[in-house]
PDB file of C-alpha atoms in Angstrom:
ATOM      1  CA  UNK A   1      26.433   6.647 -15.129  1.00 69.00           C
ATOM      2  CA  UNK A   2      24.422   8.980 -16.029  1.00 77.00           C
ATOM      3  CA  UNK A   3      20.472   9.493 -15.179  1.00 88.00           C
ATOM      4  CA  UNK A   4      17.237  11.138 -16.028  1.00 93.00           C
ATOM      5  CA  UNK A   5      14.779  11.464 -13.983  1.00 95.00           C
ATOM      6  CA  UNK A   6      11.007  12.269 -14.512  1.00 96.00           C
ATOM      7  CA  UNK A   7       9.395  13.660 -11.063  1.00 88.00           C
ATOM      8  CA  UNK A   8       5.651  12.503 -12.497  1.00 90.00           C
ATOM      9  CA  UNK A   9       4.316   8.888 -13.072  1.00 92.00           C
ATOM     10  CA  UNK A  10       0.838   9.810 -13.556  1.00 96.00           C
ATOM     11  CA  UNK A  11      -0.365  13.382 -14.770  1.00 97.00           C
ATOM     12  CA  UNK A  12      -4.265  13.768 -15.104  1.00 97.00           C
ATOM     13  CA  UNK A  13      -5.456  17.211 -16.296  1.00 97.00           C
ATOM     14  CA  UNK A  14      -8.604  18.034 -18.015  1.00 97.00           C
ATOM     15  CA  UNK A  15      -8.647  19.681 -21.870  1.00 96.00           C
ATOM     16  CA  UNK A  16      -7.206  23.532 -21.735  1.00 96.00           C
ATOM     17  CA  UNK A  17      -5.248  23.023 -19.033  1.00 97.00           C
ATOM     18  CA  UNK A  18      -1.378  23.880 -19.303  1.00 97.00           C
ATOM     19  CA  UNK A  19       1.157  21.180 -18.739  1.00 97.00           C
ATOM     20  CA  UNK A  20       4.177  21.160 -17.460  1.00 97.00           C
ATOM     21  CA  UNK A  21       6.475  17.749 -17.299  1.00 97.00           C
ATOM     22  CA  UNK A  22       9.661  17.717 -14.999  1.00 96.00           C
ATOM     23  CA  UNK A  23      12.587  16.472 -16.209  1.00 96.00           C
ATOM     24  CA  UNK A  24      16.240  16.714 -14.550  1.00 96.00           C
ATOM     25  CA  UNK A  25      19.637  14.724 -15.753  1.00 93.00           C
ATOM     26  CA  UNK A  26      22.774  13.948 -13.620  1.00 89.00           C
ATOM     27  CA  UNK A  27      25.465  14.978 -16.384  1.00 75.00           C
ATOM     28  CA  UNK A  28      27.282  17.536 -15.805  1.00 71.00           C
ATOM     29  CA  UNK A  29      29.204  17.699 -18.931  1.00 77.00           C
ATOM     30  CA  UNK A  30      27.393  19.045 -22.323  1.00 80.00           C
ATOM     31  CA  UNK A  31      24.364  17.032 -23.265  1.00 84.00           C
ATOM     32  CA  UNK A  32      22.146  16.848 -26.269  1.00 87.00           C
ATOM     33  CA  UNK A  33      18.340  16.570 -24.952  1.00 91.00           C
ATOM     34  CA  UNK A  34      15.238  14.965 -25.796  1.00 93.00           C
ATOM     35  CA  UNK A  35      11.323  14.099 -25.199  1.00 96.00           C
ATOM     36  CA  UNK A  36       9.886  11.324 -27.017  1.00 95.00           C
ATOM     37  CA  UNK A  37       6.083  10.376 -27.205  1.00 96.00           C
ATOM     38  CA  UNK A  38       4.377   7.151 -27.571  1.00 95.00           C
ATOM     39  CA  UNK A  39       0.444   7.682 -28.149  1.00 95.00           C
ATOM     40  CA  UNK A  40      -1.631   4.629 -27.519  1.00 92.00           C
ATOM     41  CA  UNK A  41      -0.809   1.424 -29.603  1.00 88.00           C
ATOM     42  CA  UNK A  42       1.832   3.809 -31.606  1.00 90.00           C
ATOM     43  CA  UNK A  43       5.553   4.046 -31.959  1.00 89.00           C
ATOM     44  CA  UNK A  44       7.790   6.269 -29.379  1.00 93.00           C
ATOM     45  CA  UNK A  45       8.067   9.184 -31.572  1.00 91.00           C
ATOM     46  CA  UNK A  46      10.555  12.326 -31.304  1.00 91.00           C
ATOM     47  CA  UNK A  47       8.844  15.507 -29.910  1.00 94.00           C
ATOM     48  CA  UNK A  48      11.844  18.017 -30.126  1.00 94.00           C
ATOM     49  CA  UNK A  49      15.591  17.872 -28.799  1.00 91.00           C
ATOM     50  CA  UNK A  50      17.545  20.329 -27.872  1.00 91.00           C
ATOM     51  CA  UNK A  51      21.663  20.365 -29.170  1.00 86.00           C
ATOM     52  CA  UNK A  52      22.983  24.302 -28.820  1.00 85.00           C
ATOM     53  CA  UNK A  53      21.302  27.804 -28.900  1.00 89.00           C
ATOM     54  CA  UNK A  54      18.080  29.017 -28.186  1.00 93.00           C
ATOM     55  CA  UNK A  55      17.497  26.910 -24.895  1.00 93.00           C
ATOM     56  CA  UNK A  56      13.525  27.164 -25.515  1.00 96.00           C
ATOM     57  CA  UNK A  57      12.939  24.887 -28.145  1.00 95.00           C
ATOM     58  CA  UNK A  58      10.053  24.288 -30.077  1.00 95.00           C
ATOM     59  CA  UNK A  59       8.697  20.837 -31.349  1.00 92.00           C
ATOM     60  CA  UNK A  60       5.351  19.247 -32.941  1.00 90.00           C
ATOM     61  CA  UNK A  61       2.327  19.460 -31.300  1.00 93.00           C
ATOM     62  CA  UNK A  62       2.017  23.053 -29.874  1.00 95.00           C
ATOM     63  CA  UNK A  63       5.410  21.476 -27.214  1.00 97.00           C
ATOM     64  CA  UNK A  64       8.287  23.282 -26.050  1.00 97.00           C
ATOM     65  CA  UNK A  65      10.803  22.663 -23.830  1.00 97.00           C
ATOM     66  CA  UNK A  66      13.170  24.902 -22.088  1.00 96.00           C
ATOM     67  CA  UNK A  67      17.246  23.531 -20.995  1.00 94.00           C
ATOM     68  CA  UNK A  68      18.269  25.364 -18.194  1.00 94.00           C
ATOM     69  CA  UNK A  69      22.264  24.301 -17.629  1.00 90.00           C
ATOM     70  CA  UNK A  70      22.212  25.553 -14.098  1.00 91.00           C
ATOM     71  CA  UNK A  71      19.208  23.707 -13.052  1.00 93.00           C
ATOM     72  CA  UNK A  72      20.432  20.583 -15.195  1.00 93.00           C
ATOM     73  CA  UNK A  73      16.501  20.370 -16.142  1.00 95.00           C
ATOM     74  CA  UNK A  74      14.799  19.668 -19.646  1.00 96.00           C
ATOM     75  CA  UNK A  75      10.972  20.614 -18.601  1.00 97.00           C
ATOM     76  CA  UNK A  76       8.584  20.183 -21.471  1.00 97.00           C
ATOM     77  CA  UNK A  77       5.629  22.853 -21.498  1.00 97.00           C
ATOM     78  CA  UNK A  78       2.075  22.955 -23.649  1.00 97.00           C
ATOM     79  CA  UNK A  79      -0.089  26.016 -22.339  1.00 96.00           C
ATOM     80  CA  UNK A  80      -3.181  24.049 -23.404  1.00 97.00           C
ATOM     81  CA  UNK A  81      -3.779  20.223 -23.801  1.00 97.00           C
ATOM     82  CA  UNK A  82      -5.743  18.061 -25.670  1.00 97.00           C
ATOM     83  CA  UNK A  83      -7.469  15.059 -25.280  1.00 96.00           C
ATOM     84  CA  UNK A  84      -5.241  13.590 -28.275  1.00 96.00           C
ATOM     85  CA  UNK A  85      -2.336  14.496 -26.290  1.00 97.00           C
ATOM     86  CA  UNK A  86      -2.769  11.525 -23.593  1.00 97.00           C
ATOM     87  CA  UNK A  87       0.161  10.069 -23.899  1.00 97.00           C
ATOM     88  CA  UNK A  88       3.713   8.240 -22.188  1.00 96.00           C
ATOM     89  CA  UNK A  89       6.337  11.385 -22.298  1.00 97.00           C
ATOM     90  CA  UNK A  90       9.861  10.009 -21.982  1.00 96.00           C
ATOM     91  CA  UNK A  91      12.684  13.064 -21.334  1.00 96.00           C
ATOM     92  CA  UNK A  92      16.234  11.533 -22.573  1.00 93.00           C
ATOM     93  CA  UNK A  93      19.439  12.101 -22.438  1.00 90.00           C
ATOM     94  CA  UNK A  94      22.578  11.813 -24.773  1.00 84.00           C
ATOM     95  CA  UNK A  95      26.184  12.685 -23.601  1.00 69.00           C
ATOM     96  CA  UNK A  96      28.230  12.918 -27.031  1.00 62.00           C
ATOM     97  CA  UNK A  97      30.779  10.971 -27.308  1.00 58.00           C
ATOM     98  CA  UNK A  98      29.085   7.834 -26.229  1.00 54.00           C
ATOM     99  CA  UNK A  99      28.278   6.411 -29.535  1.00 56.00           C
ATOM    100  CA  UNK A 100      24.622   8.372 -29.444  1.00 66.00           C
ATOM    101  CA  UNK A 101      23.606   6.242 -26.740  1.00 78.00           C
ATOM    102  CA  UNK A 102      20.414   7.545 -25.173  1.00 86.00           C
ATOM    103  CA  UNK A 103      19.904   7.670 -21.557  1.00 89.00           C
ATOM    104  CA  UNK A 104      15.629   7.549 -20.687  1.00 92.00           C
ATOM    105  CA  UNK A 105      13.717   8.519 -17.768  1.00 94.00           C
ATOM    106  CA  UNK A 106      11.033   6.438 -16.845  1.00 94.00           C
ATOM    107  CA  UNK A 107       8.629   8.310 -18.037  1.00 95.00           C
ATOM    108  CA  UNK A 108       5.241  10.131 -17.443  1.00 96.00           C
ATOM    109  CA  UNK A 109       1.871   9.069 -18.318  1.00 96.00           C
ATOM    110  CA  UNK A 110      -0.279  11.878 -19.333  1.00 97.00           C
ATOM    111  CA  UNK A 111      -4.339  11.321 -19.044  1.00 97.00           C
ATOM    112  CA  UNK A 112      -6.255  14.244 -20.225  1.00 97.00           C
ATOM    113  CA  UNK A 113      -9.642  14.135 -19.796  1.00 95.00           C
ATOM    114  CA  UNK A 114     -12.139  16.128 -22.498  1.00 91.00           C
TER     115      UNK A 114
ATOM    116  CA  UNK B   1      10.426   8.189 -44.588  1.00 67.00           C
ATOM    117  CA  UNK B   2      12.693   6.180 -42.069  1.00 66.00           C
ATOM    118  CA  UNK B   3      11.377   2.867 -41.404  1.00 87.00           C
ATOM    119  CA  UNK B   4      12.084   0.421 -38.506  1.00 93.00           C
ATOM    120  CA  UNK B   5      10.105  -2.561 -38.706  1.00 94.00           C
ATOM    121  CA  UNK B   6      10.478  -5.352 -35.862  1.00 95.00           C
ATOM    122  CA  UNK B   7       9.424  -9.565 -37.252  1.00 90.00           C
ATOM    123  CA  UNK B   8       6.781  -9.711 -34.307  1.00 91.00           C
ATOM    124  CA  UNK B   9       4.301  -7.601 -32.998  1.00 92.00           C
ATOM    125  CA  UNK B  10       3.508 -10.604 -30.553  1.00 95.00           C
ATOM    126  CA  UNK B  11       5.753 -12.965 -29.049  1.00 96.00           C
ATOM    127  CA  UNK B  12       4.798 -16.099 -26.914  1.00 97.00           C
ATOM    128  CA  UNK B  13       7.686 -18.673 -25.876  1.00 97.00           C
ATOM    129  CA  UNK B  14       8.462 -20.961 -23.397  1.00 97.00           C
ATOM    130  CA  UNK B  15      11.373 -20.928 -20.327  1.00 97.00           C
ATOM    131  CA  UNK B  16      14.238 -22.178 -22.115  1.00 97.00           C
ATOM    132  CA  UNK B  17      13.665 -20.991 -25.728  1.00 97.00           C
ATOM    133  CA  UNK B  18      15.739 -19.409 -27.977  1.00 97.00           C
ATOM    134  CA  UNK B  19      14.296 -16.600 -29.040  1.00 97.00           C
ATOM    135  CA  UNK B  20      15.320 -14.307 -31.912  1.00 97.00           C
ATOM    136  CA  UNK B  21      13.876 -11.072 -32.196  1.00 97.00           C
ATOM    137  CA  UNK B  22      14.639  -9.168 -35.831  1.00 97.00           C
ATOM    138  CA  UNK B  23      14.863  -5.693 -36.496  1.00 97.00           C
ATOM    139  CA  UNK B  24      15.117  -3.853 -39.980  1.00 97.00           C
ATOM    140  CA  UNK B  25      15.651  -0.145 -40.854  1.00 94.00           C
ATOM    141  CA  UNK B  26      15.716   0.670 -44.729  1.00 91.00           C
ATOM    142  CA  UNK B  27      17.580   4.184 -44.363  1.00 86.00           C
ATOM    143  CA  UNK B  28      21.309   3.158 -44.520  1.00 87.00           C
ATOM    144  CA  UNK B  29      21.877   3.859 -40.555  1.00 87.00           C
ATOM    145  CA  UNK B  30      24.696   3.306 -39.318  1.00 87.00           C
ATOM    146  CA  UNK B  31      23.900   2.712 -35.669  1.00 89.00           C
ATOM    147  CA  UNK B  32      21.188   0.647 -34.485  1.00 93.00           C
ATOM    148  CA  UNK B  33      19.696  -0.015 -30.581  1.00 94.00           C
ATOM    149  CA  UNK B  34      17.765  -2.832 -28.842  1.00 97.00           C
ATOM    150  CA  UNK B  35      15.675  -1.348 -25.530  1.00 96.00           C
ATOM    151  CA  UNK B  36      13.316  -2.690 -23.100  1.00 97.00           C
ATOM    152  CA  UNK B  37      10.541  -1.260 -22.133  1.00 95.00           C
ATOM    153  CA  UNK B  38       9.124  -1.967 -18.791  1.00 94.00           C
ATOM    154  CA  UNK B  39       6.240  -0.091 -16.706  1.00 89.00           C
ATOM    155  CA  UNK B  40       7.821   2.662 -14.481  1.00 87.00           C
ATOM    156  CA  UNK B  41      11.141   1.534 -15.868  1.00 90.00           C
ATOM    157  CA  UNK B  42      11.208   3.685 -19.049  1.00 91.00           C
ATOM    158  CA  UNK B  43      13.266   2.451 -21.663  1.00 93.00           C
ATOM    159  CA  UNK B  44      16.598   0.731 -20.914  1.00 93.00           C
ATOM    160  CA  UNK B  45      19.081  -0.139 -23.320  1.00 92.00           C
ATOM    161  CA  UNK B  46      20.451  -3.483 -23.914  1.00 96.00           C
ATOM    162  CA  UNK B  47      22.514  -3.598 -27.018  1.00 95.00           C
ATOM    163  CA  UNK B  48      23.753  -1.411 -29.611  1.00 92.00           C
ATOM    164  CA  UNK B  49      25.949  -1.635 -33.156  1.00 92.00           C
ATOM    165  CA  UNK B  50      27.598   0.866 -34.699  1.00 88.00           C
ATOM    166  CA  UNK B  51      28.804  -0.849 -37.659  1.00 88.00           C
ATOM    167  CA  UNK B  52      28.055  -4.448 -39.128  1.00 92.00           C
ATOM    168  CA  UNK B  53      29.489  -6.938 -36.963  1.00 90.00           C
ATOM    169  CA  UNK B  54      30.550  -4.195 -34.311  1.00 91.00           C
ATOM    170  CA  UNK B  55      28.304  -4.522 -31.215  1.00 92.00           C
ATOM    171  CA  UNK B  56      28.455  -2.860 -27.457  1.00 91.00           C
ATOM    172  CA  UNK B  57      26.819  -3.917 -24.422  1.00 92.00           C
ATOM    173  CA  UNK B  58      24.309  -1.548 -23.027  1.00 90.00           C
ATOM    174  CA  UNK B  59      23.264  -0.747 -19.714  1.00 89.00           C
ATOM    175  CA  UNK B  60      21.304  -4.474 -19.041  1.00 94.00           C
ATOM    176  CA  UNK B  61      23.093  -7.084 -21.508  1.00 96.00           C
ATOM    177  CA  UNK B  62      23.179 -10.055 -19.134  1.00 96.00           C
ATOM    178  CA  UNK B  63      20.607 -12.626 -20.756  1.00 96.00           C
ATOM    179  CA  UNK B  64      20.800 -11.560 -24.134  1.00 97.00           C
ATOM    180  CA  UNK B  65      23.412 -11.100 -27.311  1.00 97.00           C
ATOM    181  CA  UNK B  66      22.784  -9.583 -30.221  1.00 97.00           C
ATOM    182  CA  UNK B  67      24.165  -9.813 -34.147  1.00 97.00           C
ATOM    183  CA  UNK B  68      24.613  -7.415 -37.163  1.00 96.00           C
ATOM    184  CA  UNK B  69      25.963  -9.194 -40.073  1.00 95.00           C
ATOM    185  CA  UNK B  70      24.107  -6.771 -42.563  1.00 95.00           C
ATOM    186  CA  UNK B  71      23.765  -2.826 -41.959  1.00 94.00           C
ATOM    187  CA  UNK B  72      20.104  -3.077 -42.481  1.00 95.00           C
ATOM    188  CA  UNK B  73      19.331  -5.928 -39.534  1.00 97.00           C
ATOM    189  CA  UNK B  74      20.108  -5.976 -36.257  1.00 97.00           C
ATOM    190  CA  UNK B  75      18.792  -8.983 -34.117  1.00 97.00           C
ATOM    191  CA  UNK B  76      18.442  -9.570 -30.389  1.00 98.00           C
ATOM    192  CA  UNK B  77      18.920 -13.283 -29.161  1.00 98.00           C
ATOM    193  CA  UNK B  78      17.475 -14.900 -26.144  1.00 97.00           C
ATOM    194  CA  UNK B  79      19.907 -17.866 -25.587  1.00 94.00           C
ATOM    195  CA  UNK B  80      17.619 -19.377 -22.985  1.00 96.00           C
ATOM    196  CA  UNK B  81      14.241 -17.444 -22.537  1.00 97.00           C
ATOM    197  CA  UNK B  82      13.615 -16.594 -18.682  1.00 97.00           C
ATOM    198  CA  UNK B  83      10.043 -15.097 -17.321  1.00 97.00           C
ATOM    199  CA  UNK B  84      11.877 -12.227 -16.214  1.00 96.00           C
ATOM    200  CA  UNK B  85      12.514 -11.017 -19.740  1.00 98.00           C
ATOM    201  CA  UNK B  86       8.952 -10.723 -20.433  1.00 98.00           C
ATOM    202  CA  UNK B  87       8.615  -7.468 -21.971  1.00 97.00           C
ATOM    203  CA  UNK B  88       8.494  -5.046 -24.670  1.00 96.00           C
ATOM    204  CA  UNK B  89      11.407  -5.107 -26.957  1.00 97.00           C
ATOM    205  CA  UNK B  90      12.014  -1.629 -28.876  1.00 97.00           C
ATOM    206  CA  UNK B  91      14.764  -1.383 -31.933  1.00 96.00           C
ATOM    207  CA  UNK B  92      15.640   2.238 -33.065  1.00 94.00           C
ATOM    208  CA  UNK B  93      18.427   3.491 -35.512  1.00 91.00           C
ATOM    209  CA  UNK B  94      20.335   6.369 -36.417  1.00 85.00           C
ATOM    210  CA  UNK B  95      22.201   7.920 -38.934  1.00 74.00           C
ATOM    211  CA  UNK B  96      26.345   8.398 -37.758  1.00 65.00           C
ATOM    212  CA  UNK B  97      25.813  11.859 -36.908  1.00 64.00           C
ATOM    213  CA  UNK B  98      25.522  12.651 -32.671  1.00 54.00           C
ATOM    214  CA  UNK B  99      22.540  15.439 -33.789  1.00 56.00           C
ATOM    215  CA  UNK B 100      20.647  12.851 -35.338  1.00 66.00           C
ATOM    216  CA  UNK B 101      17.207  11.327 -34.013  1.00 80.00           C
ATOM    217  CA  UNK B 102      16.625   7.712 -32.944  1.00 86.00           C
ATOM    218  CA  UNK B 103      14.376   6.520 -34.913  1.00 89.00           C
ATOM    219  CA  UNK B 104      11.628   3.598 -33.401  1.00 93.00           C
ATOM    220  CA  UNK B 105      10.217   0.672 -34.612  1.00 94.00           C
ATOM    221  CA  UNK B 106       6.651  -0.712 -33.543  1.00 93.00           C
ATOM    222  CA  UNK B 107       8.059  -3.193 -30.619  1.00 95.00           C
ATOM    223  CA  UNK B 108       7.649  -6.697 -30.157  1.00 96.00           C
ATOM    224  CA  UNK B 109       5.549  -7.729 -26.970  1.00 96.00           C
ATOM    225  CA  UNK B 110       7.536 -10.843 -26.238  1.00 97.00           C
ATOM    226  CA  UNK B 111       5.793 -12.950 -23.265  1.00 97.00           C
ATOM    227  CA  UNK B 112       7.645 -16.172 -21.406  1.00 97.00           C
ATOM    228  CA  UNK B 113       5.536 -18.749 -20.095  1.00 96.00           C
TER     229      UNK B 113
END
């Protein structure tokens, strides 16, 4: 079974600091990759996704992620975080041909202090 | 705008009760999913459905069943609720297109006493 690992359970940053959240997956074939975000009290929503093409994908609110196939990684980055980025972030993988099932990581809680 | 709604935001039930969680989507999506979300465990797939009356087990189906009689509605059933089923339950839907996005509902926080 495929698995998704998120390296950090809780990350605490000050505003304007740079962010990188790690995500590694175990599946060796073709994958679709996602980052979802859950702001306090809100629905889980898509931040960005990768299916093919340019391995550097840009999402909403200044986030980006880079797919590195050789490292089975899809790390999320933002050059300068804001207090409003405080949320829980989930990496997810869809191995395709499996009725679009997603396997999620355990999540990383990001706290940004003003 | 896609809308996925869930019947209750908060629910408190007693051990042994039969519990129904309802999910409705308004975008004619073929695929619907039920997850549970627990701190430190992320989201885990319970069941999913890719068409009316069709269902498949996810990663943790034990203790749950589902029903999809209409395309827009997907129900999660706890036949006999237990305390270890206390959790946040999330419903999601997506089109029959593997490049599409899963849209999530607001969640139902179920407490089983």
